[in-house]
Tab-separated table of C-alpha atoms in Angstrom:
chain	number	residue	atom	x	y	z
A	1	UNK	CA	0.000	0.000	0.000
A	2	UNK	CA	1.328	3.377	-0.975
A	3	UNK	CA	1.754	5.808	1.917
A	4	UNK	CA	0.704	9.405	1.475
A	5	UNK	CA	3.412	11.990	2.125
A	6	UNK	CA	3.086	13.733	5.524
A	7	UNK	CA	5.538	16.556	5.080
A	8	UNK	CA	2.850	19.079	4.194
A	9	UNK	CA	1.145	18.737	7.616
A	10	UNK	CA	4.204	19.026	9.849
A	11	UNK	CA	4.419	22.793	9.503
A	12	UNK	CA	0.695	23.381	9.829
A	13	UNK	CA	0.346	21.559	13.158
A	14	UNK	CA	2.921	23.666	15.053
A	15	UNK	CA	1.432	26.834	13.588
A	16	UNK	CA	-2.028	25.717	14.721
A	17	UNK	CA	-0.745	24.934	18.220
A	18	UNK	CA	0.951	28.334	18.451
A	19	UNK	CA	-2.275	30.069	17.403
A	20	UNK	CA	-4.279	28.157	20.016
A	21	UNK	CA	-1.684	28.970	22.686
A	22	UNK	CA	-1.771	32.685	21.882
A	23	UNK	CA	-5.576	32.720	22.014
A	24	UNK	CA	-5.524	30.931	25.374
A	25	UNK	CA	-2.961	33.353	26.769
A	26	UNK	CA	-5.024	36.330	25.665
A	27	UNK	CA	-8.172	34.821	27.151
A	28	UNK	CA	-6.405	34.149	30.449
A	29	UNK	CA	-5.037	37.677	30.500
A	30	UNK	CA	-8.507	39.149	30.170
A	31	UNK	CA	-10.222	36.758	32.565
A	32	UNK	CA	-7.757	36.359	35.423
A	33	UNK	CA	-7.283	39.202	37.926
A	34	UNK	CA	-3.765	40.579	38.165
A	35	UNK	CA	-2.607	38.490	35.195
A	36	UNK	CA	0.747	39.702	33.899
A	37	UNK	CA	0.843	37.732	30.681
A	38	UNK	CA	0.308	40.631	28.280
A	39	UNK	CA	0.451	43.622	30.611
A	40	UNK	CA	-3.309	43.906	31.145
A	41	UNK	CA	-4.351	43.985	34.805
A	42	UNK	CA	-7.952	43.755	35.932
A	43	UNK	CA	-9.574	43.240	39.344
A	44	UNK	CA	-13.256	42.966	40.282
A	45	UNK	CA	-14.827	42.583	43.700
A	46	UNK	CA	-18.108	43.156	45.524
A	47	UNK	CA	-18.168	45.977	48.048
A	48	UNK	CA	-20.927	46.738	50.514
A	49	UNK	CA	-21.721	50.194	51.845
A	50	UNK	CA	-23.876	50.493	54.963
A	51	UNK	CA	-25.363	53.698	56.398
A	52	UNK	CA	-26.206	53.886	60.112
A	53	UNK	CA	-28.304	56.818	61.328
A	54	UNK	CA	-29.400	57.738	64.843
A	55	UNK	CA	-32.985	58.985	64.931
A	56	UNK	CA	-35.298	60.098	67.757
A	57	UNK	CA	-36.660	56.520	67.703
A	58	UNK	CA	-33.276	54.760	67.699
A	59	UNK	CA	-30.729	53.620	65.145
A	60	UNK	CA	-31.703	52.624	61.608
A	61	UNK	CA	-29.484	51.253	58.845
A	62	UNK	CA	-29.513	50.443	55.156
A	63	UNK	CA	-27.000	48.980	52.738
A	64	UNK	CA	-26.271	47.913	49.176
A	65	UNK	CA	-23.650	45.741	47.479
A	66	UNK	CA	-22.088	46.942	44.232
A	67	UNK	CA	-19.637	45.358	41.819
A	68	UNK	CA	-16.449	47.397	41.547
A	69	UNK	CA	-13.555	47.032	39.119
A	70	UNK	CA	-10.162	48.560	38.476
A	71	UNK	CA	-7.503	47.818	35.897
A	72	UNK	CA	-4.629	49.009	33.729
A	73	UNK	CA	-4.284	48.858	29.999
A	74	UNK	CA	-0.864	47.578	28.893
A	75	UNK	CA	1.909	49.957	27.895
A	76	UNK	CA	1.755	48.740	24.294
A	77	UNK	CA	-1.964	49.604	24.027
A	78	UNK	CA	-2.643	52.045	21.197
A	79	UNK	CA	-4.962	54.952	20.445
A	80	UNK	CA	-3.566	57.266	23.113
A	81	UNK	CA	-4.763	55.122	26.040
A	82	UNK	CA	-1.423	53.551	26.818
A	83	UNK	CA	-1.163	52.646	30.500
A	84	UNK	CA	-4.533	54.221	31.298
A	85	UNK	CA	-6.489	53.127	34.391
A	86	UNK	CA	-9.899	51.513	33.830
A	87	UNK	CA	-12.360	52.179	36.660
A	88	UNK	CA	-15.949	50.993	36.850
A	89	UNK	CA	-18.862	49.939	39.025
A	90	UNK	CA	-22.347	48.488	38.709
A	91	UNK	CA	-25.266	48.068	41.072
A	92	UNK	CA	-27.222	50.560	43.116
A	93	UNK	CA	-26.686	53.191	45.786
A	94	UNK	CA	-26.974	52.440	49.501
A	95	UNK	CA	-29.871	54.155	51.247
A	96	UNK	CA	-31.771	54.136	54.532
A	97	UNK	CA	-35.242	55.286	55.500
A	98	UNK	CA	-34.561	57.703	58.358
A	99	UNK	CA	-38.218	58.641	58.879
A	100	UNK	CA	-41.488	57.566	57.225
A	101	UNK	CA	-41.115	58.546	53.576
A	102	UNK	CA	-37.739	60.284	54.141
A	103	UNK	CA	-34.628	58.623	52.766
A	104	UNK	CA	-30.887	59.226	52.908
A	105	UNK	CA	-28.924	58.053	49.843
A	106	UNK	CA	-25.172	57.643	49.413
A	107	UNK	CA	-24.905	58.174	45.655
A	108	UNK	CA	-22.434	56.238	43.544
A	109	UNK	CA	-19.466	57.706	41.691
A	110	UNK	CA	-16.504	56.562	39.618
A	111	UNK	CA	-14.375	56.979	42.763
A	112	UNK	CA	-16.043	54.022	44.506
A	113	UNK	CA	-13.316	51.435	43.643
A	114	UNK	CA	-10.614	53.869	44.809
A	115	UNK	CA	-12.656	54.523	47.986
A	116	UNK	CA	-12.279	50.840	48.863
A	117	UNK	CA	-8.570	50.832	48.032
A	118	UNK	CA	-7.814	53.849	50.203
A	119	UNK	CA	-9.841	52.449	53.110
A	120	UNK	CA	-8.247	48.996	53.193
A	121	UNK	CA	-4.848	49.480	51.568
A	122	UNK	CA	-3.887	53.145	51.839
A	123	UNK	CA	-3.370	56.183	49.586
A	124	UNK	CA	-3.136	55.400	45.885
A	125	UNK	CA	0.385	56.220	44.718
A	126	UNK	CA	1.691	56.974	41.255
A	127	UNK	CA	3.741	53.779	41.366
A	128	UNK	CA	2.188	51.222	39.038
A	129	UNK	CA	3.902	48.365	40.868
A	130	UNK	CA	2.570	49.461	44.271
A	131	UNK	CA	-0.968	49.778	42.926
A	132	UNK	CA	-0.788	46.327	41.364
A	133	UNK	CA	0.347	44.843	44.680
A	134	UNK	CA	-2.364	46.790	46.528
A	135	UNK	CA	-5.215	45.706	44.259
A	136	UNK	CA	-3.999	42.105	44.462
A	137	UNK	CA	-4.443	42.384	48.252
A	138	UNK	CA	-7.794	44.180	48.015
A	139	UNK	CA	-9.206	41.558	45.656
A	140	UNK	CA	-8.513	38.804	48.194
A	141	UNK	CA	-9.889	40.665	51.237
A	142	UNK	CA	-13.082	39.839	53.110
A	143	UNK	CA	-13.241	42.588	55.699
A	144	UNK	CA	-15.403	45.425	57.051
A	145	UNK	CA	-14.158	48.831	58.193
A	146	UNK	CA	-15.541	52.243	59.065
A	147	UNK	CA	-15.228	54.513	56.044
A	148	UNK	CA	-12.860	57.409	56.829
A	149	UNK	CA	-14.615	60.775	56.968
A	150	UNK	CA	-12.559	62.174	54.084
A	151	UNK	CA	-13.801	59.366	51.817
A	152	UNK	CA	-17.517	59.824	52.473
A	153	UNK	CA	-19.654	59.695	49.317
A	154	UNK	CA	-22.091	62.500	48.517
A	155	UNK	CA	-25.254	62.115	50.604
A	156	UNK	CA	-28.594	63.281	49.231
A	157	UNK	CA	-32.287	63.196	50.004
A	158	UNK	CA	-35.516	64.343	48.342
A	159	UNK	CA	-37.777	66.930	49.926
A	160	UNK	CA	-40.537	65.159	48.006
A	161	UNK	CA	-39.703	61.537	47.162
A	162	UNK	CA	-42.034	61.753	44.153
A	163	UNK	CA	-40.249	64.794	42.701
A	164	UNK	CA	-36.747	64.092	41.314
A	165	UNK	CA	-36.005	67.823	41.018
A	166	UNK	CA	-36.433	68.191	44.802
A	167	UNK	CA	-33.118	66.393	45.418
A	168	UNK	CA	-30.786	68.171	47.828
A	169	UNK	CA	-27.359	67.468	49.289
A	170	UNK	CA	-27.135	66.461	52.947
A	171	UNK	CA	-24.308	67.531	55.248
A	172	UNK	CA	-23.018	64.298	56.863
A	173	UNK	CA	-21.955	66.310	59.912
A	174	UNK	CA	-25.346	67.961	60.345
A	175	UNK	CA	-28.299	65.731	59.479
A	176	UNK	CA	-30.450	67.831	61.796
A	177	UNK	CA	-30.341	70.679	59.288
A	178	UNK	CA	-32.193	68.441	56.834
A	179	UNK	CA	-34.213	65.988	58.908
A	180	UNK	CA	-34.710	67.869	62.181
A	181	UNK	CA	-33.615	67.436	65.815
A	182	UNK	CA	-32.408	64.019	66.938
A	183	UNK	CA	-30.950	62.873	63.593
A	184	UNK	CA	-27.241	62.061	63.347
A	185	UNK	CA	-25.088	60.003	61.018
A	186	UNK	CA	-23.641	57.304	63.282
A	187	UNK	CA	-21.295	55.714	60.735
A	188	UNK	CA	-20.700	54.596	57.182
A	189	UNK	CA	-19.129	51.152	56.850
A	190	UNK	CA	-17.544	49.584	53.807
A	191	UNK	CA	-16.890	45.874	53.305
A	192	UNK	CA	-15.260	43.676	50.697
A	193	UNK	CA	-17.687	40.791	50.592
A	194	UNK	CA	-18.717	37.564	48.907
A	195	UNK	CA	-22.365	38.662	49.053
A	196	UNK	CA	-23.991	39.093	45.641
A	197	UNK	CA	-24.608	42.479	44.068
A	198	UNK	CA	-27.962	43.944	45.089
A	199	UNK	CA	-30.512	45.360	42.693
A	200	UNK	CA	-34.112	46.450	42.426
A	201	UNK	CA	-34.431	48.176	45.810
A	202	UNK	CA	-33.891	51.689	44.451
A	203	UNK	CA	-36.548	51.350	41.755
A	204	UNK	CA	-39.118	50.339	44.368
A	205	UNK	CA	-38.447	53.529	46.340
A	206	UNK	CA	-38.056	55.920	43.394
A	207	UNK	CA	-39.734	54.219	40.406
A	208	UNK	CA	-39.469	57.428	38.393
A	209	UNK	CA	-35.710	56.804	38.114
A	210	UNK	CA	-36.427	54.780	34.957
A	211	UNK	CA	-37.525	57.995	33.256
A	212	UNK	CA	-34.144	59.622	33.859
A	213	UNK	CA	-31.809	57.263	32.029
A	214	UNK	CA	-31.480	59.895	29.310
A	215	UNK	CA	-32.012	63.130	31.217
A	216	UNK	CA	-30.983	64.913	34.393
A	217	UNK	CA	-33.103	64.994	37.540
A	218	UNK	CA	-34.327	68.522	36.779
A	219	UNK	CA	-35.763	67.257	33.487
A	220	UNK	CA	-33.151	68.787	31.176
A	221	UNK	CA	-31.610	66.562	28.525
A	222	UNK	CA	-28.069	67.705	29.397
A	223	UNK	CA	-26.246	69.350	32.272
A	224	UNK	CA	-26.270	73.136	31.851
A	225	UNK	CA	-25.376	76.205	33.890
A	226	UNK	CA	-28.673	77.716	32.749
A	227	UNK	CA	-30.692	75.325	34.881
A	228	UNK	CA	-32.591	76.919	37.755
A	229	UNK	CA	-31.977	73.772	39.819
A	230	UNK	CA	-28.258	73.274	39.403
A	231	UNK	CA	-27.833	70.426	41.876
A	232	UNK	CA	-30.699	68.410	40.373
A	233	UNK	CA	-29.304	69.207	36.931
A	234	UNK	CA	-25.915	67.753	37.927
A	235	UNK	CA	-27.404	64.317	38.711
A	236	UNK	CA	-28.991	61.574	36.638
A	237	UNK	CA	-30.188	58.031	37.266
A	238	UNK	CA	-26.646	56.638	37.031
A	239	UNK	CA	-25.695	57.848	40.515
A	240	UNK	CA	-28.570	55.823	41.999
A	241	UNK	CA	-28.500	52.671	39.885
A	242	UNK	CA	-26.763	51.243	36.829
A	243	UNK	CA	-29.368	48.528	36.422
A	244	UNK	CA	-31.942	49.188	33.704
A	245	UNK	CA	-35.015	47.025	34.116
């Protein structure tokens, strides 16, 4: 029996294996936290924020768990984003009902992942190596701490919970100015947790938030200095929830 020549396949097989290996390395680099295979670093974790408020009737509390992420693009990345940090979050804002129909919200911001880092690890330095080591530690943590005063998120409430334009900022050091005598912020705690991300609680309290995915809380399509309600104009649904139902 005549044997078919095999020389033509010997080069193709190594090339195929190399291609598969490169694809696997790229996939691992994008999926594994802190992976150093191609210079792309990415960490994700769940962080819980809990508000505790003293009221004339005793202490009340409320919390939410968000998904936070932080990463670096590799130095060889193109399009002007070389070495740029990638920061993100998803979920909903923590809030607590301090009195019947009166709520205190800790709105979300792009600083939330860095808030966790600075609470548990320390100040974020310009050193890429130190940040990589710090986020490796943060990713593995399961711990709760009091949030330092200088890292407090913006606190807000609504004079009328049914009117988004009635939003107003709350001084964390003087809740009495907003809610009346006997109200005090006892603490804000932050935790790195295995608990799942929460969702759906905000929309039950302020169902109108769904109408503000594409406009500010004062009703304007965009943020503008011409708005008569500048604070409401500076906020949209994204600071309360990233979940669109």
